[in-house]
Structure formats: structure tokens, C-alpha cells
RNA sequence: GGGAGUUUAGCUCAGCUGGUUCAGAGCAUCUGCCUUACAAGCAGAGGGUCACUGGUUCGAACCCAGUAACUCCCA
């Protein structure tokens, strides 16, 4: 196979992804290997791939591929969640476009449309993930409303109900008037909003005077049940026990006293509207006030409002301001900013609303779930999130699990004609239960609760239900794969999702659902703004892949992703990624271009031994990075291993020197074979990050003929190689020597092509005769000699504690040389002084650990040796 | 209002148990090179009062206290 000038990702990616699929490399079934399991955070069926998914799934894929290459039975379970509110909203919108209204449909018909929608759009993200290279076991793809998954949800509900942890109650809920459902506290996004504060006069009953209240919601005055003042407020003592009239509708309401009212906010008179404000509701309960609900489910005013009936709340607000003005009841308005809640799903302003809901008691579930994290059974990465988690779990409130929707698992509660209810898995079982209450009941007497369960109630079971562990708690799969290993998700859903999985894991299996939770940051643009559709600052991930290749984008994502911190994404990182791919490609081209000449003998043993050691050392470092989930650093360590150590140093050491007139470079067999072997190891180390490029090169004929199943994706990572640390340390000195030779060339404005003679006066134990080849090749040195005395009149430098001399054809600039040496001398003397200061300090000698002192002594000796050399050189220069 | 976090080079970030592997990496910048793998490259170079103030210590980017700015979560 001939090789193209640059790497072109597109066809490669398509080719190898299908190959992997065809050969079932992503497939996992239980066997006797150690399992390594990740369940995907199921994306919404409504979504399309965004940068957050890219980051999240790149990380998961790196982890899963690495585990696979370490010989584990790697299983990555993909799937989607049904996102009840968001999906229902989409379906309602779709129907509206077709001229169909949801309220004209039966539940059954509506669900048919919803499933149709899900089939059409629900798999988009998963398909897009394939472009990224995600090696999920697609045969395991799950959806939270699959029959078995839903059954698991119902089982869990029944289970919790039996324990008495699920109950019904009237509560003030966050009502989404657009979705026409309650949403949980966590699904409300608070935003600062500029509003107006309306000052409204209420006439005092039986007197001429009035009092003034301040409110942001004048349209709710018709629902007022009282006016509340602080009993300590001296301005209003005359109002104690009085009644006032609500303007426009002239309903009489009492003035009540409660210290709850802040005297210095507004006027100190608070209108109490129990039906439409959480705090007012509680105040109303305390003072036994009536609850007057003037809003419909869609937040239009109902007939209880008496006026503006049928108007939307916001339109009513504008209109009532005018009416109040006309009636002379509007004192003034002021600009005012406050926090308003918006539905995460529909972006409608949340309306506090009283309604009957299902709740799940949290304290009993939260307590053990907190322990898993506190005692380290479940590790949060980074650790800082433990505090946040604890704070939540210790202040947890009961969870509203019902949603007034159709798309989702319908609550398995069945009402008797009397209004009593039973909870059971099926209607038949419910009947049996119901008949215990009234033996004469038949199945037609039972009506199932209309509401569905919160989506998190089902995704909270995800790591168990994907292995059918709720319905069949002792099946082979759940026993093998559960607890899973790593979970990769966003901190915003630590409580929503992660905590609930830990709760259900403990409750159902007495076990944690996963050992490590890697929390990624939010992907922001380079200005630090969260990427969002509305801002239009998010690149299309698929465009990025088309432009930079999947490998390039994967590298780009990881380069800028410190664990748990937000990442400032910039396309330039992807560019760096694709540049890296190209570098590897070109290194490959070089090696591939070599022709072996069997008659040549190798003199690259040192280089080969060095890179072998360096490679093993780097593997250990990378392993260490992964153990701490420092993926960004693991990648950077790999990057530098390949680019610097392999390409810039090793290949330059061994590559056949340019020979005039020789068209093909020849190389000895030993070096060739070693280099090819190194390259193969490098492909393995790179594979988790750059699966496509590595797989492509893996199959090149350079490596001989490969069996069909011999693929990089299942190659085993090299382990436990030897590291010759002395050799590595000595090569570091050799690199310095080479750099200084190049520097000498640079400062004397000599061409790199001009070969130079080098004399070495070794003061250290390094045997330079073994490094001659390398120095000659990299430094373009034509004559290398080992000497015992300083060479006069030559340009010199020091590396380590050894001296080096280059005799130049041109006269060296003595003054410049002296200045350079003088500077070095000053630095060394200063350094020596600081070391001596420590060593002469009694308290240092008394307090510092012995190894620290040893180190200082070594530094002293080292500096003294160097200083002596510099001083000698200076003397030589003078003489 | 309560809680948490962040602040190190122009940018994005490392810096573990306080001590020469301590001020580092990648990118960007500057200079010189189209050198037979790669200009998406090669060879060099510059760049930081470790947010600020004080304290502890023989010794502080690191520990403690306070201040400032930014971010997130909860109310």
C-alpha cells in the first residue's frame, strides 16, 4: 500500500467503524474475564448532538477502549431516555402543525403519535455518536420506555409504595403552564428579570383611609385572602383588626398580623395570596385563610377572578394596571429586579400552584446514599463535589414524582369509586387488592391514575434496569456487570441523576451502582459563555468532525478538559488534534519509506535501548494519570512521547543520514525491526485517544499480514517493561549537548548543514564513546574526540558537569565568550551562596529531613564543580 | 442571605507530603530555515511580584487569617 501525503480521516473513519461493527468488537457478553462496565448517561430523545455530548462520550470511549486493551471484558451500554416533558412538548407541537389538538386525542392515540415521533427522531444522537467512534455495545441499546424498562419502573414504584415511602398530597408545586404539568424544584431555572413593583391602594373598610401594598403580581389581587403587617410596625398600629377592600372587585379581606413580614420591604403591607405563592400559602395555612385559585392550568384567569376572565396572566397584568390606574387605586410603579423561575423544558415562567401530587420520601433513601460517597465507596472526581453532594443529601426534600403528562410510565395507582386507591403492578392485581376493601368490585370499577412518573424516576434505575436487574435481580448479566465501574456525567445532574442511582442501587441491590463518577465541566466558548443554541456560539460537532477528523476532535476536546472544571473550547484545539494526527501519519511515512539493506550493521543500539526505556517509563506515567482520571494529562504525556521522544529524538537518531545522489535511504535490519515494533506499541498507546488513525496504520503492510481479527482496538497494551533510568538520564545530558551545539551554530550564524568538530572533556562518569553516533547524527558533528584538557581558542559549553569544545574556523568572539562565562559564574555563585546559607543555618540542619540535607549537599558539590569549570575557562580565555 | 469553588506566562492549564525534577506544559508570539517524513514542519528565543495583605516556618505558589475579583449551587 502506498501512502498519501497527508492523512485524510473521512474514508478511514467510515471504513474502520464498519469493520469494528462487523467483527463485533464492541460486543460484550459475560465470560470469565474481569468486567469493565460503563452505562451511558442516556441522552434525551429530543436532542441533537452538542459539544457536551462530544466531551462526555469522548471520555467514556477513551476509558472503555483502554479497558478493552487491558484485557478486560469492556461493556459500554448505550441508550436514550424518554424525557417526558420535552418530548411531549415536541409531539404536541408536531400535532399542532398537523392541525391536531392534544385534547381531541385519547391517551392511546396520543401515545401512538409519540412513539412514531420517537422512532423517527429518538436515535439521532446515538447515530451521531458513531461518527465520534463511540464503541458502545449497540446490541444493548436501551430506551427508558422499553417494555422491560417500564416494567422495572413500575416494580420499583410498587416496591417503594409498599415500604410506605410513596404518598399523595396537596402541595404547592412548580407549575409549568405551557407543559401543563408540575416540575420538580431541580427543573426550575431561576433568572434575574426586570420587573415592575406596583403600589396599590386598598380602601380600609368603614373609614376614609387606605393602605398601600407593593406587588410584582397585580393580576393576583383577586385571589388575595388577607393583608399582612408586622405587629411591631408602628406605622400601621391603627390598622390592627381592620378590614380592607380589594380594588376593582371590592371583596373585603382582613388585615392580619405576622412577624413574617419584613417592615422595610415595599410598604410593609403584604398582600397574602395563598393560592399563588408558596410563602403566602404557608402564611395562609397558619392564619386559616381561604384559598382562592384564580388561574386555569394554562395560566389564564378563571371565573373566580371575576374580572379579565380568560386573559393570560401576563396580559392580565398589563390590563389590570390600566384598570387600577383608572380606578385611582394605583399609587405608583417602580422598576424592580427579582428572580423568576422558568421551566427547564419549556422555558415558561413557573406558576406556583396547589395540586395533588405523588411524592417519594427522601430521607430514608438519601441517608445510605450519602454514606457511599462519604466513605469513598463511590468516588466523585474531582473530590470537591463531595461537599456539594453532602449539602444536598443532608437538606433533601421529598421528591415530587408525578407529572401531569401522558408520555411516560403511568402511575400504577387505581382508584375505587369511593376515591380510595390501591397500588399494584397490573390492573388485575389491583382488583385483587381492591376487593379486599370491597369484594363486590369488578375491573371496570377501577380507574388508573392519569399521571406519569418523572423521567428521573426511570433513569434513576438505569445501571440496574439495563441489565434487567429490577425484574430479575439474580440474572447472570446483572451479577456480572453490576456494580459498574465508571460513570461520566455533568455536575448539574449530580443530584437529579447520580444520587438517585445510588439510592436505587442501595435500595434494590444493597450495592453502589458504580465506583467512580467522573464529573466533566460545562463546555463554554472561548469567551467563557455557556454554549447554547440561542447564543449560536456552539459549533456543530459533525462539522467539526468533517473538518478535523474524529480523532482530531477527540484530541481537541481532551486537550482542554481539566476534570470537573469548565472548559473553554476553541476550535484551535481540534486543529492541534488533527495536526497531531498528521504528524503521526508523516512519521509513519518515513519509516515506511525505509529500505532494508541486510549488509548494514546497526550502530543504533543505544538509541533503541533508550527509546524502549523511555516508552516504558511513559506508559507508567500515563497509567498513573489514568488512575487519577487525569485524562488531559494522559493525553499530553502520550502526545509528548510521540512527538518529542519518538519523532523529534528517536527517529532523528536512527534515520539514515541524507546522502548526496542516493535516492532511496537504506537502513539496517535491526534498527528497522526495532522501529517498526516501537511504532506498533505507539499505535496501541494512542488508540484510546485516536482510534481511527491507529487502526488504519495498524493494518498497513509495514506490520506484515494481519489476521482478520488482529486489530488495534483489541490489541493488548504493553505492560511492565524495563526502564533503564541511568540511560534515560544520560540521554538527557546528550540532548543538552545537541541543543548547545545547535545553539553554537545559531549564535555564530553557521548553517545547520556545516559539520563541526567536537571535543569532550568528561568530568562525570558518563562514557561518551557510547553516544558518539547519536551526537554526530543529531549535532551534525564530523569529528568527535574525547580529550583530557580544555581546548584553547574553541567555543565551549557545559552540559551536566562535562565540558565541550567546538573549534570553529572563524575567530570566536572573545569578549562575548567572556561575558557569557561571567554571567554563568555569577549565577552559579549566587546559587552556591543560597545553598550554603541553608547548610550553615543551624535550624535548617536541625529541622530538615536528612534526604533534604543530602540533596543540598549534592547541589553544593554540583555547583562547585561547575563553578570551577567556568572559572578555568575564564582563565583560559584570559591567557 | 447561606454554602462551595477558582485566581500561576498573551490563552488553556499542571504543580502530589512546604525544600532544585520549582516556578513548568501545550498553544500562541518572535527569530532563522521550503534540511529527501511532516511549513499542519524543523531549529532556536523571549515571556510570570504564583490576585492582594499579613501571619506561621530555618524555608511558602503550596499551610493559616483577612481582602478583592470571578464562577457555581441553594434560598
Short mmCIF file of N, CA, C and O in Angstrom, two decimals, chain A residues 58-143:
data_model
loop_
_atom_site.label_atom_id
_atom_site.label_comp_id
_atom_site.label_asym_id
_atom_site.label_seq_id
_atom_site.Cartn_x
_atom_site.Cartn_y
_atom_site.Cartn_z
N UNK A 58 -16.51 11.23 24.42
CA UNK A 58 -15.10 11.02 24.11
C UNK A 58 -14.42 10.39 25.33
O UNK A 58 -13.68 9.42 25.22
N UNK A 59 -14.71 10.96 26.49
CA UNK A 59 -14.10 10.44 27.72
C UNK A 59 -14.49 8.99 27.95
O UNK A 59 -13.65 8.13 28.22
N UNK A 60 -15.78 8.72 27.80
CA UNK A 60 -16.22 7.33 28.01
C UNK A 60 -15.56 6.39 27.03
O UNK A 60 -15.17 5.28 27.38
N UNK A 61 -15.43 6.83 25.80
CA UNK A 61 -14.85 5.95 24.79
C UNK A 61 -13.36 5.71 25.07
O UNK A 61 -12.86 4.60 24.87
N UNK A 62 -12.68 6.72 25.52
CA UNK A 62 -11.27 6.55 25.86
C UNK A 62 -11.14 5.51 26.99
O UNK A 62 -10.33 4.59 26.92
N UNK A 63 -12.00 5.65 27.99
CA UNK A 63 -11.94 4.73 29.12
C UNK A 63 -12.27 3.30 28.70
O UNK A 63 -11.60 2.35 29.10
N UNK A 64 -13.29 3.18 27.88
CA UNK A 64 -13.73 1.83 27.53
C UNK A 64 -12.73 1.15 26.59
O UNK A 64 -12.44 -0.04 26.71
N UNK A 65 -12.16 1.92 25.68
CA UNK A 65 -11.18 1.33 24.76
C UNK A 65 -9.92 0.92 25.52
O UNK A 65 -9.30 -0.10 25.23
N UNK A 66 -9.56 1.73 26.47
CA UNK A 66 -8.38 1.40 27.25
C UNK A 66 -8.60 0.12 28.06
O UNK A 66 -7.73 -0.76 28.10
N UNK A 67 -9.78 0.03 28.66
CA UNK A 67 -10.09 -1.18 29.43
C UNK A 67 -10.05 -2.41 28.53
O UNK A 67 -9.53 -3.46 28.90
N UNK A 68 -10.59 -2.26 27.33
CA UNK A 68 -10.62 -3.36 26.38
C UNK A 68 -9.20 -3.79 26.05
O UNK A 68 -8.89 -4.97 25.96
N UNK A 69 -8.32 -2.81 25.90
CA UNK A 69 -6.94 -3.12 25.53
C UNK A 69 -6.13 -3.61 26.73
O UNK A 69 -4.98 -4.00 26.58
N UNK A 70 -6.73 -3.54 27.90
CA UNK A 70 -6.06 -4.10 29.06
C UNK A 70 -6.59 -5.49 29.37
O UNK A 70 -6.31 -6.05 30.43
N UNK A 71 -7.37 -6.02 28.44
CA UNK A 71 -7.82 -7.39 28.57
C UNK A 71 -9.10 -7.57 29.35
O UNK A 71 -9.50 -8.69 29.64
N UNK A 72 -9.74 -6.45 29.68
CA UNK A 72 -10.99 -6.60 30.41
C UNK A 72 -12.15 -6.81 29.45
O UNK A 72 -12.06 -6.48 28.28
N UNK A 73 -13.21 -7.35 29.99
CA UNK A 73 -14.42 -7.51 29.20
C UNK A 73 -15.17 -6.18 29.27
O UNK A 73 -15.91 -5.91 30.20
N UNK A 74 -14.92 -5.36 28.27
CA UNK A 74 -15.40 -3.98 28.31
C UNK A 74 -16.80 -3.89 27.74
O UNK A 74 -17.06 -4.31 26.62
N UNK A 75 -17.68 -3.31 28.53
CA UNK A 75 -19.08 -3.21 28.12
C UNK A 75 -19.58 -1.79 28.32
O UNK A 75 -19.60 -1.28 29.43
N UNK A 76 -19.92 -1.17 27.21
CA UNK A 76 -20.46 0.20 27.28
C UNK A 76 -21.89 0.14 26.78
O UNK A 76 -22.12 -0.12 25.59
N UNK A 77 -22.81 0.38 27.70
CA UNK A 77 -24.23 0.25 27.35
C UNK A 77 -24.78 1.60 26.90
O UNK A 77 -24.76 2.56 27.67
N UNK A 78 -25.27 1.67 25.67
CA UNK A 78 -25.84 2.93 25.18
C UNK A 78 -27.35 2.96 25.37
O UNK A 78 -27.95 1.93 25.68
N UNK A 79 -27.93 4.11 25.17
CA UNK A 79 -29.38 4.21 25.24
C UNK A 79 -29.84 5.65 25.31
O UNK A 79 -29.03 6.58 25.27
N UNK A 80 -31.14 5.81 25.41
CA UNK A 80 -31.73 7.15 25.45
C UNK A 80 -32.80 7.20 26.53
O UNK A 80 -33.31 6.15 26.93
N UNK A 81 -33.12 8.40 26.97
CA UNK A 81 -34.24 8.49 27.90
C UNK A 81 -35.40 9.24 27.28
O UNK A 81 -35.22 9.98 26.32
N UNK A 82 -36.58 9.01 27.84
CA UNK A 82 -37.78 9.46 27.12
C UNK A 82 -38.13 10.92 27.36
O UNK A 82 -38.95 11.47 26.65
N UNK A 83 -37.51 11.54 28.35
CA UNK A 83 -37.69 12.98 28.58
C UNK A 83 -39.13 13.41 28.48
O UNK A 83 -39.54 14.07 27.53
N UNK A 84 -39.93 13.04 29.46
CA UNK A 84 -41.38 13.16 29.27
C UNK A 84 -41.85 14.56 28.91
O UNK A 84 -42.60 14.71 27.95
N UNK A 85 -41.43 15.56 29.64
CA UNK A 85 -41.96 16.89 29.34
C UNK A 85 -41.50 17.37 27.96
O UNK A 85 -42.29 17.80 27.13
N UNK A 86 -40.18 17.28 27.74
CA UNK A 86 -39.63 17.81 26.50
C UNK A 86 -40.22 17.09 25.29
O UNK A 86 -40.60 17.72 24.30
N UNK A 87 -40.31 15.78 25.39
CA UNK A 87 -40.81 15.02 24.25
C UNK A 87 -42.29 15.30 24.02
O UNK A 87 -42.73 15.53 22.90
N UNK A 88 -43.03 15.30 25.14
CA UNK A 88 -44.45 15.56 24.98
C UNK A 88 -44.68 16.94 24.33
O UNK A 88 -45.53 17.10 23.46
N UNK A 89 -43.86 17.90 24.74
CA UNK A 89 -43.98 19.24 24.15
C UNK A 89 -43.72 19.20 22.65
O UNK A 89 -44.42 19.82 21.86
N UNK A 90 -42.70 18.42 22.26
CA UNK A 90 -42.38 18.31 20.83
C UNK A 90 -43.52 17.65 20.06
O UNK A 90 -43.85 18.06 18.94
N UNK A 91 -44.08 16.61 20.67
CA UNK A 91 -45.15 15.88 19.99
C UNK A 91 -46.38 16.78 19.86
O UNK A 91 -47.00 16.83 18.80
N UNK A 92 -46.69 17.49 20.95
CA UNK A 92 -47.84 18.41 20.90
C UNK A 92 -47.63 19.44 19.78
O UNK A 92 -48.53 19.72 19.01
N UNK A 93 -46.40 19.93 19.68
CA UNK A 93 -46.09 20.92 18.64
C UNK A 93 -46.24 20.31 17.25
O UNK A 93 -46.78 20.93 16.33
N UNK A 94 -45.76 19.06 17.13
CA UNK A 94 -45.85 18.40 15.83
C UNK A 94 -47.32 18.22 15.44
O UNK A 94 -47.72 18.46 14.30
N UNK A 95 -48.13 17.80 16.43
CA UNK A 95 -49.56 17.60 16.16
C UNK A 95 -50.23 18.91 15.76
O UNK A 95 -51.06 18.95 14.87
N UNK A 96 -49.84 19.96 16.44
CA UNK A 96 -50.42 21.27 16.17
C UNK A 96 -50.18 21.65 14.71
O UNK A 96 -51.06 22.17 14.03
N UNK A 97 -48.97 21.36 14.26
CA UNK A 97 -48.65 21.66 12.86
C UNK A 97 -49.53 20.87 11.90
O UNK A 97 -49.84 21.32 10.81
N UNK A 98 -49.89 19.66 12.35
CA UNK A 98 -50.76 18.84 11.50
C UNK A 98 -52.24 19.18 11.73
O UNK A 98 -53.12 18.48 11.26
N UNK A 99 -52.46 20.20 12.55
CA UNK A 99 -53.83 20.62 12.83
C UNK A 99 -54.56 19.74 13.83
O UNK A 99 -55.78 19.68 13.85
N UNK A 100 -53.79 19.01 14.64
CA UNK A 100 -54.43 18.15 15.63
C UNK A 100 -54.16 18.72 17.02
O UNK A 100 -53.05 19.14 17.33
N UNK A 101 -55.19 18.74 17.84
CA UNK A 101 -55.02 19.23 19.20
C UNK A 101 -54.98 18.05 20.17
O UNK A 101 -55.74 17.10 20.04
N UNK A 102 -54.06 18.15 21.14
CA UNK A 102 -53.88 17.03 22.05
C UNK A 102 -55.18 16.68 22.76
O UNK A 102 -55.48 15.51 22.97
N UNK A 103 -55.97 17.70 23.09
CA UNK A 103 -57.16 17.40 23.89
C UNK A 103 -58.25 16.68 23.10
O UNK A 103 -59.17 16.14 23.68
N UNK A 104 -58.10 16.66 21.78
CA UNK A 104 -59.06 15.90 20.97
C UNK A 104 -58.66 14.44 20.85
O UNK A 104 -59.36 13.65 20.22
N UNK A 105 -57.48 14.10 21.39
CA UNK A 105 -56.99 12.72 21.24
C UNK A 105 -57.18 11.94 22.52
O UNK A 105 -57.14 12.50 23.61
N UNK A 106 -57.36 10.65 22.36
CA UNK A 106 -57.34 9.78 23.53
C UNK A 106 -55.88 9.59 23.94
O UNK A 106 -54.97 9.83 23.15
N UNK A 107 -55.69 9.16 25.17
CA UNK A 107 -54.34 8.90 25.64
C UNK A 107 -53.64 7.91 24.70
O UNK A 107 -52.49 8.10 24.32
N UNK A 108 -54.35 6.88 24.34
CA UNK A 108 -53.79 5.84 23.48
C UNK A 108 -53.34 6.40 22.14
O UNK A 108 -52.25 6.11 21.67
N UNK A 109 -54.21 7.22 21.53
CA UNK A 109 -53.87 7.79 20.22
C UNK A 109 -52.67 8.73 20.32
O UNK A 109 -51.79 8.73 19.48
N UNK A 110 -52.70 9.49 21.39
CA UNK A 110 -51.58 10.42 21.56
C UNK A 110 -50.26 9.65 21.66
O UNK A 110 -49.26 10.01 21.04
N UNK A 111 -50.29 8.58 22.43
CA UNK A 111 -49.06 7.80 22.61
C UNK A 111 -48.59 7.18 21.30
O UNK A 111 -47.40 7.05 21.06
N UNK A 112 -49.54 6.85 20.44
CA UNK A 112 -49.15 6.33 19.13
C UNK A 112 -48.31 7.36 18.37
O UNK A 112 -47.27 7.05 17.81
N UNK A 113 -48.80 8.59 18.40
CA UNK A 113 -48.04 9.66 17.74
C UNK A 113 -46.67 9.85 18.40
O UNK A 113 -45.66 10.07 17.74
N UNK A 114 -46.69 9.76 19.73
CA UNK A 114 -45.44 9.98 20.46
C UNK A 114 -44.40 8.91 20.09
O UNK A 114 -43.23 9.22 19.85
N UNK A 115 -44.85 7.68 20.02
CA UNK A 115 -43.92 6.60 19.64
C UNK A 115 -43.42 6.79 18.22
O UNK A 115 -42.25 6.56 17.93
N UNK A 116 -44.33 7.21 17.38
CA UNK A 116 -43.96 7.48 15.99
C UNK A 116 -42.83 8.53 15.96
O UNK A 116 -41.83 8.38 15.27
N UNK A 117 -43.03 9.55 16.75
CA UNK A 117 -42.03 10.62 16.82
C UNK A 117 -40.70 10.08 17.33
O UNK A 117 -39.63 10.36 16.80
N UNK A 118 -40.80 9.28 18.38
CA UNK A 118 -39.59 8.72 19.00
C UNK A 118 -38.84 7.83 18.00
O UNK A 118 -37.61 7.88 17.90
N UNK A 119 -39.57 7.01 17.27
CA UNK A 119 -38.91 6.13 16.31
C UNK A 119 -38.17 6.96 15.25
O UNK A 119 -37.11 6.58 14.79
N UNK A 120 -38.78 8.08 14.91
CA UNK A 120 -38.20 8.88 13.84
C UNK A 120 -36.97 9.67 14.31
O UNK A 120 -35.94 9.70 13.63
N UNK A 121 -37.08 10.29 15.48
CA UNK A 121 -36.00 11.19 15.89
C UNK A 121 -35.17 10.67 17.06
O UNK A 121 -34.11 11.21 17.37
N UNK A 122 -35.68 9.66 17.73
CA UNK A 122 -35.09 9.26 19.01
C UNK A 122 -33.68 8.72 18.95
O UNK A 122 -32.96 8.71 19.93
N UNK A 123 -33.28 8.27 17.74
CA UNK A 123 -31.96 7.65 17.67
C UNK A 123 -30.88 8.56 17.11
O UNK A 123 -29.74 8.14 16.91
N UNK A 124 -31.24 9.81 16.88
CA UNK A 124 -30.32 10.71 16.19
C UNK A 124 -28.98 10.82 16.91
O UNK A 124 -27.92 10.65 16.32
N UNK A 125 -29.04 11.07 18.21
CA UNK A 125 -27.79 11.28 18.93
C UNK A 125 -26.92 10.03 18.90
O UNK A 125 -25.71 10.10 18.68
N UNK A 126 -27.55 8.89 19.11
CA UNK A 126 -26.75 7.65 19.11
C UNK A 126 -26.07 7.45 17.77
O UNK A 126 -24.90 7.04 17.71
N UNK A 127 -26.78 7.76 16.71
CA UNK A 127 -26.15 7.63 15.39
C UNK A 127 -24.98 8.59 15.23
O UNK A 127 -23.96 8.27 14.65
N UNK A 128 -25.19 9.77 15.78
CA UNK A 128 -24.11 10.76 15.67
C UNK A 128 -22.89 10.34 16.49
O UNK A 128 -21.75 10.62 16.10
N UNK A 129 -23.13 9.66 17.59
CA UNK A 129 -22.01 9.21 18.42
C UNK A 129 -21.10 8.24 17.66
O UNK A 129 -19.92 8.15 17.93
N UNK A 130 -21.69 7.53 16.74
CA UNK A 130 -20.89 6.59 15.95
C UNK A 130 -19.82 7.32 15.16
O UNK A 130 -18.73 6.82 14.94
N UNK A 131 -20.15 8.52 14.73
CA UNK A 131 -19.19 9.31 13.97
C UNK A 131 -17.97 9.67 14.82
O UNK A 131 -16.87 9.89 14.32
N UNK A 132 -18.22 9.75 16.10
CA UNK A 132 -17.15 10.10 17.03
C UNK A 132 -16.28 8.88 17.32
O UNK A 132 -15.18 8.99 17.84
N UNK A 133 -16.81 7.73 16.97
CA UNK A 133 -16.05 6.50 17.20
C UNK A 133 -16.49 5.72 18.41
O UNK A 133 -15.83 4.77 18.82
N UNK A 134 -17.62 6.13 19.00
CA UNK A 134 -18.07 5.50 20.25
C UNK A 134 -18.21 3.99 20.10
O UNK A 134 -18.94 3.51 19.24
N UNK A 135 -17.50 3.26 20.97
CA UNK A 135 -17.50 1.80 20.84
C UNK A 135 -18.49 1.18 21.81
O UNK A 135 -18.13 0.34 22.64
N UNK A 136 -19.75 1.61 21.70
CA UNK A 136 -20.81 1.06 22.53
C UNK A 136 -21.22 -0.31 22.02
O UNK A 136 -21.15 -0.59 20.82
N UNK A 137 -21.70 -1.13 22.92
CA UNK A 137 -22.31 -2.40 22.52
C UNK A 137 -23.73 -2.09 22.07
O UNK A 137 -24.67 -2.10 22.86
N UNK A 138 -23.86 -1.82 20.77
CA UNK A 138 -25.14 -1.31 20.27
C UNK A 138 -26.27 -2.32 20.41
O UNK A 138 -27.43 -1.96 20.46
N UNK A 139 -25.93 -3.59 20.49
CA UNK A 139 -26.99 -4.59 20.67
C UNK A 139 -27.68 -4.40 22.02
O UNK A 139 -28.76 -4.94 22.25
N UNK A 140 -27.03 -3.70 22.91
CA UNK A 140 -27.61 -3.49 24.24
C UNK A 140 -28.39 -2.18 24.33
O UNK A 140 -28.82 -1.81 25.42
N UNK A 141 -28.53 -1.47 23.22
CA UNK A 141 -29.18 -0.16 23.27
C UNK A 141 -30.53 -0.22 23.99
O UNK A 141 -31.37 -1.05 23.67
N UNK A 142 -30.68 0.65 24.97
CA UNK A 142 -31.90 0.65 25.77
C UNK A 142 -32.59 2.00 25.67
O UNK A 142 -31.96 3.02 25.40
N UNK A 143 -33.88 1.97 25.93
CA UNK A 143 -34.67 3.19 25.97
C UNK A 143 -35.51 3.11 27.23
O UNK A 143 -36.05 2.05 27.54
#
